[in-house]
Short mmCIF file of C-alpha atoms and ligand atoms in Angstrom, two decimals:
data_model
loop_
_atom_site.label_atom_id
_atom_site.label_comp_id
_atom_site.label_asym_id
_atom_site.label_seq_id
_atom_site.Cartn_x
_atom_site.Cartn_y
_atom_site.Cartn_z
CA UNK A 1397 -27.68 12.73 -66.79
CA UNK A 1398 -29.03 11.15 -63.27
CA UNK A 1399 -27.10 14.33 -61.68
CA UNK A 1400 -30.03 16.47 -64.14
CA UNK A 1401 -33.22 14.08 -63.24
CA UNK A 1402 -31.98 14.26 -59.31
CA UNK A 1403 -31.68 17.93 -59.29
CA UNK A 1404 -34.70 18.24 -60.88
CA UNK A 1405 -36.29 16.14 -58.53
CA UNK A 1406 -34.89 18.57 -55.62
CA UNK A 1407 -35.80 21.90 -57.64
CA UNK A 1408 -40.13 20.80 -57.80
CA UNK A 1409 -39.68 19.59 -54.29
CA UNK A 1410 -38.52 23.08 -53.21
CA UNK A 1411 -41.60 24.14 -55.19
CA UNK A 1412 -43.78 22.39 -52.48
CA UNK A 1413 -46.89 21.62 -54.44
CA UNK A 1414 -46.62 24.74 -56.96
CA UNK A 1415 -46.07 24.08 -60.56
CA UNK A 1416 -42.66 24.98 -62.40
CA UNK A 1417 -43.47 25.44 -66.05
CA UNK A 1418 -41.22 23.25 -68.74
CA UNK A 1419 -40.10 26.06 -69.91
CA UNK A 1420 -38.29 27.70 -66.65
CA UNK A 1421 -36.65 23.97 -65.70
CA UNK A 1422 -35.14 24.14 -69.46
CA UNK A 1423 -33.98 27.42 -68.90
CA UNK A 1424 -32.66 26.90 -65.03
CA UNK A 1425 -30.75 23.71 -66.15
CA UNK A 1426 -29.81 24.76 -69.37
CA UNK A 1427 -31.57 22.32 -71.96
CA UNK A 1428 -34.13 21.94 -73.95
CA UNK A 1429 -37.90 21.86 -73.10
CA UNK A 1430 -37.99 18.22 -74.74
CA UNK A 1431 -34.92 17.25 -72.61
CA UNK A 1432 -37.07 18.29 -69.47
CA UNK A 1433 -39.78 16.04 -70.88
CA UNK A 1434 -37.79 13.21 -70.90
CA UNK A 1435 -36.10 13.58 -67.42
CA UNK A 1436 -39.80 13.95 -66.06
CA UNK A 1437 -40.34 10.71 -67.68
CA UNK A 1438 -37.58 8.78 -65.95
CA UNK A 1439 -38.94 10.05 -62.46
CA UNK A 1440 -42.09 9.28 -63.17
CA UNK A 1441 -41.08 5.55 -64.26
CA UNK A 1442 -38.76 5.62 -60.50
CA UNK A 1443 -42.21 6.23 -58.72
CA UNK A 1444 -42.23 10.32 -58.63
CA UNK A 1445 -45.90 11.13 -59.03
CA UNK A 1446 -45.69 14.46 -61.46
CA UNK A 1447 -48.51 15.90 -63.14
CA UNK A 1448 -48.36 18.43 -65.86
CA UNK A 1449 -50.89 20.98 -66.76
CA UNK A 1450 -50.96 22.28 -70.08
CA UNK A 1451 -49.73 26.75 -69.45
CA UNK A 1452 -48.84 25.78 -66.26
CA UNK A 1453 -46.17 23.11 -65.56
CA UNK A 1454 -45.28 20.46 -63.47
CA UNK A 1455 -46.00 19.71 -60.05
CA UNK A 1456 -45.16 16.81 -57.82
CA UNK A 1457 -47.56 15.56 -56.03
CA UNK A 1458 -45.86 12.42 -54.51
CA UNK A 1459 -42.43 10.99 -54.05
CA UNK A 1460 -41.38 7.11 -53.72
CA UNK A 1461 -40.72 5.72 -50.50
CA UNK A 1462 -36.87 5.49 -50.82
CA UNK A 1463 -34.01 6.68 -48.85
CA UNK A 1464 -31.54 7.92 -52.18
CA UNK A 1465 -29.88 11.31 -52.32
CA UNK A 1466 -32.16 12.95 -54.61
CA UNK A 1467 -35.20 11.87 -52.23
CA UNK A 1468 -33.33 13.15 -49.10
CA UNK A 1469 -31.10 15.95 -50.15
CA UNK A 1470 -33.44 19.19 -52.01
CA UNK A 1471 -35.39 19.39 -48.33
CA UNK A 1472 -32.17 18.97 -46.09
CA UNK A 1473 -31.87 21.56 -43.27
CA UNK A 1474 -28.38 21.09 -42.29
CA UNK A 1475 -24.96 22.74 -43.45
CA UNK A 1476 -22.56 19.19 -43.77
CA UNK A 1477 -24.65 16.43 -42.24
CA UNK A 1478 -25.95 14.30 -45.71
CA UNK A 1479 -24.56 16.35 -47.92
CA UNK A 1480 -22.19 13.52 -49.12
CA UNK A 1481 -24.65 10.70 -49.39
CA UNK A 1482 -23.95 6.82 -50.29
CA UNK A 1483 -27.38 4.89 -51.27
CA UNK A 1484 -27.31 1.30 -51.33
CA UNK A 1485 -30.73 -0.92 -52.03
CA UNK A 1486 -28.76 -3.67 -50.22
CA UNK A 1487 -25.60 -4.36 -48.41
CA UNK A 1488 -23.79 -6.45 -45.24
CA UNK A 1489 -24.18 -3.50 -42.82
CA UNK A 1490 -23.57 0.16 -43.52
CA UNK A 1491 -21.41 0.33 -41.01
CA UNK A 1492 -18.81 -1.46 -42.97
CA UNK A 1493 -19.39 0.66 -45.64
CA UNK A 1494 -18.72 3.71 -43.83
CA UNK A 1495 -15.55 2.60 -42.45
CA UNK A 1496 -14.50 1.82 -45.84
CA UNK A 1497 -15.47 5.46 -46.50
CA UNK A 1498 -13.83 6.59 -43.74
CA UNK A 1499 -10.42 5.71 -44.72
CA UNK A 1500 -11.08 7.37 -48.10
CA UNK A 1501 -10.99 10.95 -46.64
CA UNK A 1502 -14.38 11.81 -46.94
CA UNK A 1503 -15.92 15.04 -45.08
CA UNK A 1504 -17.46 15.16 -41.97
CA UNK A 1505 -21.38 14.53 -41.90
CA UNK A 1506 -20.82 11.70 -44.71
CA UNK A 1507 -24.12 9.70 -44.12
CA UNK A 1508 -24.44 5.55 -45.70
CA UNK A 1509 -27.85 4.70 -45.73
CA UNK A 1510 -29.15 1.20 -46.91
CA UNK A 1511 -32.63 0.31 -48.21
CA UNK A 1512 -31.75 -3.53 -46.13
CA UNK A 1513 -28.70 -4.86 -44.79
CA UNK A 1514 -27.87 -8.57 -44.79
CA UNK A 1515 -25.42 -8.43 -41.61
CA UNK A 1516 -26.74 -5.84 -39.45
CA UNK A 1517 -24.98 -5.54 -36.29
CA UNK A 1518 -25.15 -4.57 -32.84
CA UNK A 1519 -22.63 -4.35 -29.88
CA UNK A 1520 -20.68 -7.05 -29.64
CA UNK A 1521 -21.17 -8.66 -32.90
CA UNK A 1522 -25.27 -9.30 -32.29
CA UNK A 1523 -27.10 -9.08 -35.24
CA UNK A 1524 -29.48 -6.62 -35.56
CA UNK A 1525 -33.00 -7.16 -37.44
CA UNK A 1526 -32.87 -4.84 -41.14
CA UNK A 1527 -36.15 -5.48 -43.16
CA UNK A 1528 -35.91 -4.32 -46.81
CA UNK A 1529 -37.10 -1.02 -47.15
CA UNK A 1530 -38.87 -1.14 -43.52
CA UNK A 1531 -36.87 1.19 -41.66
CA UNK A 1532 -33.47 3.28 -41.69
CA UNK A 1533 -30.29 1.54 -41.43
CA UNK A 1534 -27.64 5.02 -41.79
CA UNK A 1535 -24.75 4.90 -40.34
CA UNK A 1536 -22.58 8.90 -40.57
CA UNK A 1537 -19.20 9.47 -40.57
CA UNK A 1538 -18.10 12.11 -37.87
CA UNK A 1539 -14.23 14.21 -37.78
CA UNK A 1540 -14.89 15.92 -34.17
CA UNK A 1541 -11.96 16.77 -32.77
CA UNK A 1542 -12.01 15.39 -29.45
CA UNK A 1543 -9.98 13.27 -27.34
CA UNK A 1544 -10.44 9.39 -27.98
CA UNK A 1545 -12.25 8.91 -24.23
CA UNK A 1546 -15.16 11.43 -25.00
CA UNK A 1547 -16.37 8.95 -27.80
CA UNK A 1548 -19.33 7.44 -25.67
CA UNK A 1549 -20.57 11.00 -25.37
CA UNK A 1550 -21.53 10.94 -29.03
CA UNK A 1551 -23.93 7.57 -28.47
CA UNK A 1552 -25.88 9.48 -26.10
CA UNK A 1553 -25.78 12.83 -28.73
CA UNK A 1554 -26.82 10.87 -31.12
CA UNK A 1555 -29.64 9.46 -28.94
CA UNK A 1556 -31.03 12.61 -28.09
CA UNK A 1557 -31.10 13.47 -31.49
CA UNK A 1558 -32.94 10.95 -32.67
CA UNK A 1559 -35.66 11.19 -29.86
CA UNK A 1560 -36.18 15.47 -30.95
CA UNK A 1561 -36.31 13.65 -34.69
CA UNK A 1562 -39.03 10.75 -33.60
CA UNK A 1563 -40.86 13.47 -31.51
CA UNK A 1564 -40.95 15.94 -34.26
CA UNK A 1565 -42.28 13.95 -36.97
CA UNK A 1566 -44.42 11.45 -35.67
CA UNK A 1567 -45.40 13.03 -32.38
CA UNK A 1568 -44.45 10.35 -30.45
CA UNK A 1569 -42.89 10.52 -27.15
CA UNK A 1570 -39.50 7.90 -26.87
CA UNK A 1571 -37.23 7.02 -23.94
CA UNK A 1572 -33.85 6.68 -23.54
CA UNK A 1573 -32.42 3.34 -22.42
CA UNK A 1574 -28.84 4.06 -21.12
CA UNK A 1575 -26.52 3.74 -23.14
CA UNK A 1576 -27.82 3.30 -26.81
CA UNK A 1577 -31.80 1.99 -26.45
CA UNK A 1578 -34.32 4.49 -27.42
CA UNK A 1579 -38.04 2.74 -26.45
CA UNK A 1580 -41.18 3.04 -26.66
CA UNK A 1581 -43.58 1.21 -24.09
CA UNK A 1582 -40.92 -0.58 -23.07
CA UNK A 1583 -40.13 -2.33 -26.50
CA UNK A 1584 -36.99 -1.51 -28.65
CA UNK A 1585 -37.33 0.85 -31.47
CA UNK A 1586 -34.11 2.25 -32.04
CA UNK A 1587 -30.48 1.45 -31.47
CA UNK A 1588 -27.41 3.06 -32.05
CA UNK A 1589 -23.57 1.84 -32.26
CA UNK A 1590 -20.67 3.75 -32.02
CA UNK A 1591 -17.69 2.80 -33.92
CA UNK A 1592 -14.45 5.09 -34.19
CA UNK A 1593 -11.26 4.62 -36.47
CA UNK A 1594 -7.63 6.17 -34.83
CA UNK A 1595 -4.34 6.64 -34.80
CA UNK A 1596 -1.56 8.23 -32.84
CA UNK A 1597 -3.43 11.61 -33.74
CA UNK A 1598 -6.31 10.94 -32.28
CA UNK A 1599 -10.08 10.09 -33.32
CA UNK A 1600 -10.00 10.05 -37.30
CA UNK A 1601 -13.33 8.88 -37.66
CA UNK A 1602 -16.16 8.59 -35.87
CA UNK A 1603 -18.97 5.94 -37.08
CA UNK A 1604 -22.13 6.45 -35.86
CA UNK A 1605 -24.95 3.41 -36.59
CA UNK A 1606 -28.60 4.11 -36.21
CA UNK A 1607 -31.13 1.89 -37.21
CA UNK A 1608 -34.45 3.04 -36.39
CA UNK A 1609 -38.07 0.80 -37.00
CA UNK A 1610 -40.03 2.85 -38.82
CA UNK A 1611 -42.69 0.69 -40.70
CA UNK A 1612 -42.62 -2.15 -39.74
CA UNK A 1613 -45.65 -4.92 -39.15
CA UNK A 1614 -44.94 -7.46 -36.06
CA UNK A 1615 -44.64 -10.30 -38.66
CA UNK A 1616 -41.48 -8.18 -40.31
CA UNK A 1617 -39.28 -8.65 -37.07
CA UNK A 1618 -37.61 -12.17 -36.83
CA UNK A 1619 -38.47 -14.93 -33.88
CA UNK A 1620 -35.53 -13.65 -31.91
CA UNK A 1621 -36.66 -9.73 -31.69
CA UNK A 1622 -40.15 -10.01 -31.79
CA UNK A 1623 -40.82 -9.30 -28.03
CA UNK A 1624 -38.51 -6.58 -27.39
CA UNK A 1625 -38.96 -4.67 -30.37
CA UNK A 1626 -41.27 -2.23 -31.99
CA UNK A 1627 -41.69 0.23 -35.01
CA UNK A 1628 -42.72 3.81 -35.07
CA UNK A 1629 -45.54 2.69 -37.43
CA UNK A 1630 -47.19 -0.19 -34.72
CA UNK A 1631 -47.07 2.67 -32.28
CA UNK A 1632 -48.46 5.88 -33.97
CA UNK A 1633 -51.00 3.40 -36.42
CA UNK A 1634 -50.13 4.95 -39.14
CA UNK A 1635 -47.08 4.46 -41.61
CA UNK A 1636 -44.31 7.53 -41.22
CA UNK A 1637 -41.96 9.15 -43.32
CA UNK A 1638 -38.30 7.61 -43.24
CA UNK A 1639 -37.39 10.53 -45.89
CA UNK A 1640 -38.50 13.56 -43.13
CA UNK A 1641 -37.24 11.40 -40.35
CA UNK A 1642 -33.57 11.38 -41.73
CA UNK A 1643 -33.35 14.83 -42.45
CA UNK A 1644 -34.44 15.37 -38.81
CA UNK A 1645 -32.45 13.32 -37.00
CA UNK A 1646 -29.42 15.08 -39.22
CA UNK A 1647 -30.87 17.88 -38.54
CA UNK A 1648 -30.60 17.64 -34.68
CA UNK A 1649 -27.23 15.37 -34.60
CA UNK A 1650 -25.25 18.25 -36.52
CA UNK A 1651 -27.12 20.96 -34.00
CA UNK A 1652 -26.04 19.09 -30.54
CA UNK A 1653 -22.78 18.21 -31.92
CA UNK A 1654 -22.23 22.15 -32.63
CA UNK A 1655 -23.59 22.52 -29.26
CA UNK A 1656 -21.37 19.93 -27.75
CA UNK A 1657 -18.22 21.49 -29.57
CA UNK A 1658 -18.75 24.78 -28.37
CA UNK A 1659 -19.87 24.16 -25.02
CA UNK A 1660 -19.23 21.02 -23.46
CA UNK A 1661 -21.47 18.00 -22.55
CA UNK A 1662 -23.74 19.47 -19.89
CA UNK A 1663 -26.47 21.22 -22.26
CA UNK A 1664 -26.39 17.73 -24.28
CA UNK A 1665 -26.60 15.80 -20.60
CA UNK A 1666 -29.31 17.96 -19.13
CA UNK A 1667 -31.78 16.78 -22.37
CA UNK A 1668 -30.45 13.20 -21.98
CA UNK A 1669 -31.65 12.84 -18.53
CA UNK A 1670 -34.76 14.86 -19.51
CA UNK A 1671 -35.20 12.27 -21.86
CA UNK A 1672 -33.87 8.79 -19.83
CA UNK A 1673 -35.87 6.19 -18.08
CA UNK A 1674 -32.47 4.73 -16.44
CA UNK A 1675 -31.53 7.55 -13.90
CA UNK A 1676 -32.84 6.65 -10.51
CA UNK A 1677 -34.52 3.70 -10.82
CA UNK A 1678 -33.41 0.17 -9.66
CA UNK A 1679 -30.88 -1.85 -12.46
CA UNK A 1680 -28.98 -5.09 -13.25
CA UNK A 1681 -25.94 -3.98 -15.31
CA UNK A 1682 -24.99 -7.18 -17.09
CA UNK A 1683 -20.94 -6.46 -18.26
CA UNK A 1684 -18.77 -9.30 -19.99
CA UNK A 1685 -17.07 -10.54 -16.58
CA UNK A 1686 -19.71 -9.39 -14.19
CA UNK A 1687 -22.97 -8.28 -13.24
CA UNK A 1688 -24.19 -5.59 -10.36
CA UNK A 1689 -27.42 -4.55 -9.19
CA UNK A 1690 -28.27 -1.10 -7.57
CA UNK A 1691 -29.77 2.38 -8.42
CA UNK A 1692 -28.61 4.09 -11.39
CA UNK A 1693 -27.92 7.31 -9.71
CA UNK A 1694 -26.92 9.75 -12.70
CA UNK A 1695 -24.39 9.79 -15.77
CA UNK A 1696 -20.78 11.80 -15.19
CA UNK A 1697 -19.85 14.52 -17.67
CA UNK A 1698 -18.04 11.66 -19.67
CA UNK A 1699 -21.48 9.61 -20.26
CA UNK A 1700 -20.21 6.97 -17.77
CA UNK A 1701 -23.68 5.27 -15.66
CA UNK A 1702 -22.85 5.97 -12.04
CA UNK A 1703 -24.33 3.08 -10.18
CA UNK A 1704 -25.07 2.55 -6.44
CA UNK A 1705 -25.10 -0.83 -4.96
CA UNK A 1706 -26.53 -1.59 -1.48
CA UNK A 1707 -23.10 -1.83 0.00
CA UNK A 1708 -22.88 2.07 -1.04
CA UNK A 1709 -20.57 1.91 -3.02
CA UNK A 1710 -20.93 3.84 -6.63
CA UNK A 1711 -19.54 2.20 -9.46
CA UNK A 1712 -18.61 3.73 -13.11
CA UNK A 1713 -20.05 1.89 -15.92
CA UNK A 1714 -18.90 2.02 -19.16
CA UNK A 1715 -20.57 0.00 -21.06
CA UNK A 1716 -23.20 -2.78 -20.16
CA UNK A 1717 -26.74 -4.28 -20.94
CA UNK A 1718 -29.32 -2.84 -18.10
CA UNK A 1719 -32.11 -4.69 -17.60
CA UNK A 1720 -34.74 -2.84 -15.42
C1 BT5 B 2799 -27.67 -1.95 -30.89
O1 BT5 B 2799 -26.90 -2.97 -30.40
O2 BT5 B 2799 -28.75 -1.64 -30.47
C2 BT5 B 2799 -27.04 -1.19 -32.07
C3 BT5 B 2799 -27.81 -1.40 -33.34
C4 BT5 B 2799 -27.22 -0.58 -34.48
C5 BT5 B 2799 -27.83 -0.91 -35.80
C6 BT5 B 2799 -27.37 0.03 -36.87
S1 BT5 B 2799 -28.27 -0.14 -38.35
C7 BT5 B 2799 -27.15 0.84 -39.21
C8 BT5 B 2799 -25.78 0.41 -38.72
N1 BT5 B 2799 -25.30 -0.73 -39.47
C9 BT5 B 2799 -25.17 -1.82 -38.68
O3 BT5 B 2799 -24.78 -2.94 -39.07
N2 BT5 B 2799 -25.50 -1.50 -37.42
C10 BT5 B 2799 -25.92 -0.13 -37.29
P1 BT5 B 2799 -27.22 -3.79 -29.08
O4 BT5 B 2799 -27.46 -2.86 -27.94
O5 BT5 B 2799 -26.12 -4.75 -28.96
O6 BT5 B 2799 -28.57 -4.51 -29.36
C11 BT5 B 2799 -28.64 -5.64 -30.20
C12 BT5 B 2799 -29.86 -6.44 -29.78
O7 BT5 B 2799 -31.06 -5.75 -30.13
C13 BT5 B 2799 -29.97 -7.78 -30.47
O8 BT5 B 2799 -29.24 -8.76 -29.78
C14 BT5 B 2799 -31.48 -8.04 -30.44
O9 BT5 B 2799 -31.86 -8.57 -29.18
C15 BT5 B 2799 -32.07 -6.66 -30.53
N3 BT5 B 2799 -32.46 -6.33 -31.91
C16 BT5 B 2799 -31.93 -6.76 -33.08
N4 BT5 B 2799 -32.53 -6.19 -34.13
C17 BT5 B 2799 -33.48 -5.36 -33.62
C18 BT5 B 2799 -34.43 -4.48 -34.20
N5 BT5 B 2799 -34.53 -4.27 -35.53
N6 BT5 B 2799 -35.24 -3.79 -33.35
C19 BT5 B 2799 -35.15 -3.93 -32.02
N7 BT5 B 2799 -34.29 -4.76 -31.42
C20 BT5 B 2799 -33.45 -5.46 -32.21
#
């Protein structure tokens, strides 16, 4: 019965604003005009704002604030990406979800998104900030076929993809903070984490983890973040959609993954640069068992940071914390 109110949901959203009399929906889905009523009714009580005009039908005119399937899916561009989605109000991390997920043999393009999560994480078990309902904690569930080494490429895929998706809805202009930053002014607003399951086959999974600030107010960030982060709202002024944002940034990540399949890292490398504040400027590289300082000269074809210390010497980083 949820299955009926969520695809009716999807089938007045399609309608964009025009109104789809009661009698059409009961014929489309097969039941009765008083069956329509009532599914109207439970949207309406979840937030949907519907209004129905007597000859005419119903129109939506607004849809709640939430990240679930029927909210996401009717409007989705892509072919895979979302089209198996798990909605949680609250969980640990969605990350943990999706590698439960993972083993389960779901498709490629599964997406977990979580309206707060109570152990966000970052690299190397830091905890990353995840205010209820504030932003999107997703993390997407990946098959490429690809040797285990070219994993990293996908942080910096995914990074571009979320930039096109920030630019595109909100008009704002992000950088990239090699390897998985994406700023603006300076301040944190997005970070990613790649995960991957294998075996002796290969990559079986890959887990991709964005979480992105989208509404939040400074006094929504904890003590520890406050400084370095920001939200898409505190920049732009005004709040912005999570909804449209995750069907763009699934949007883009299944486009420059197709793009990276067929043809190879260097179309997917030539926006990242486009899009990086790293390349060429001076950087401390802070690793787990040492630190250099030099110019980040460029990334290699396998996402590896090439950087040039005063001795001239250029060293291959693989993963690190740059501070510029
Ligand atoms: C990251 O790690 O930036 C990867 C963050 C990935 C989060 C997503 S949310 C969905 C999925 N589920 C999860 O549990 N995780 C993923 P790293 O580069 O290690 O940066 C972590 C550092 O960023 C922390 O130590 C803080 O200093 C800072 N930080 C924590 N929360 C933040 C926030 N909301 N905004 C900006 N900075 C934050």
């Amino acid at each position: 019965n949820i299955i009926v109110t969520n695809k009716l949901a999807g089938r007045l959203m399609e309608a964009d604003g025009e109104p789809v009399s009661g009698q059409q929906l009961a014929d489309e889905f097969g039941i009765s005009r008083t069956a329509v009523w009532k599914h109207i009714k439970d949207l309406q009580e979840k937030g949907y704002e519907i209004s129905s005009i007597k000859k005419k039908g119903y129109t939506l005119t607004g849809i709640p604030d939430s990240l679930e399937a029927a909210a996401i899916q009717p409007l989705l561009k892509t072919v895979r990406y979302g089209k198996t989605l798990e909605y949680l109000s609250s969980c640990e991390s969605t990350q943990i979800i999706a590698h439960q997920l993972a083993q389960q043999l779901v498709p490629d393009g599964t997406v977990v998104l979580s309206e707060e999560q109570t152990a966000g994480r970052g690299r190397m078990a830091r905890k990353w900030d995840s205010a209820h309902g504030k932003g999107i904690w997703m993390s997407i569930i990946l098959r490429p076929d690809i040797p285990l080494q070219r994993a990293p490429q996908f942080t910096l895929i995914a990074a571009v993809s979320v930039v096109r998706a920030i630019e595109e809805v909100t008009g704002l202009n992000p950088d990239i903070k090699w390897p998985n930053d994406i700023l603006l002014n300076g301040k944190k607003c997005t970070g990613i984490l790649t995960e991957l399951q294998s075996d002796a086959d290969g990559i079986q999974a890959l887990i991709i983890g964005i979480g992105l600030n989208a509404n939040q107010e400074m006094e929504d960030f904890s003590d520890e973040v406050k400084d370095i982060a920001t939200s898409l709202k505190l920049k732009k002024g005004s709040p912005v959609s999570r909804q449209e944002l995750v069907r763009s940034i699934l949007y883009y990540l299944e486009l420059y993954t197709a793009i990276y399949i067929d043809e190879g890292f260097a179309a997917i490398k030539l926006m990242w640069e486009g899009y990086s504040t790293t390349i060429g400027k001076p950087v401390r590289a802070r690793m787990a068992k040492e630190t250099l300082e030099g110019i980040a000269e460029s990334i290699t074809d396998e996402g590896v940071l090439q950087i040039r210390t005063p001795d001239g010497k250029l060293h291959g980083i693989y993963s690190a914390d740059i501070e510029m």
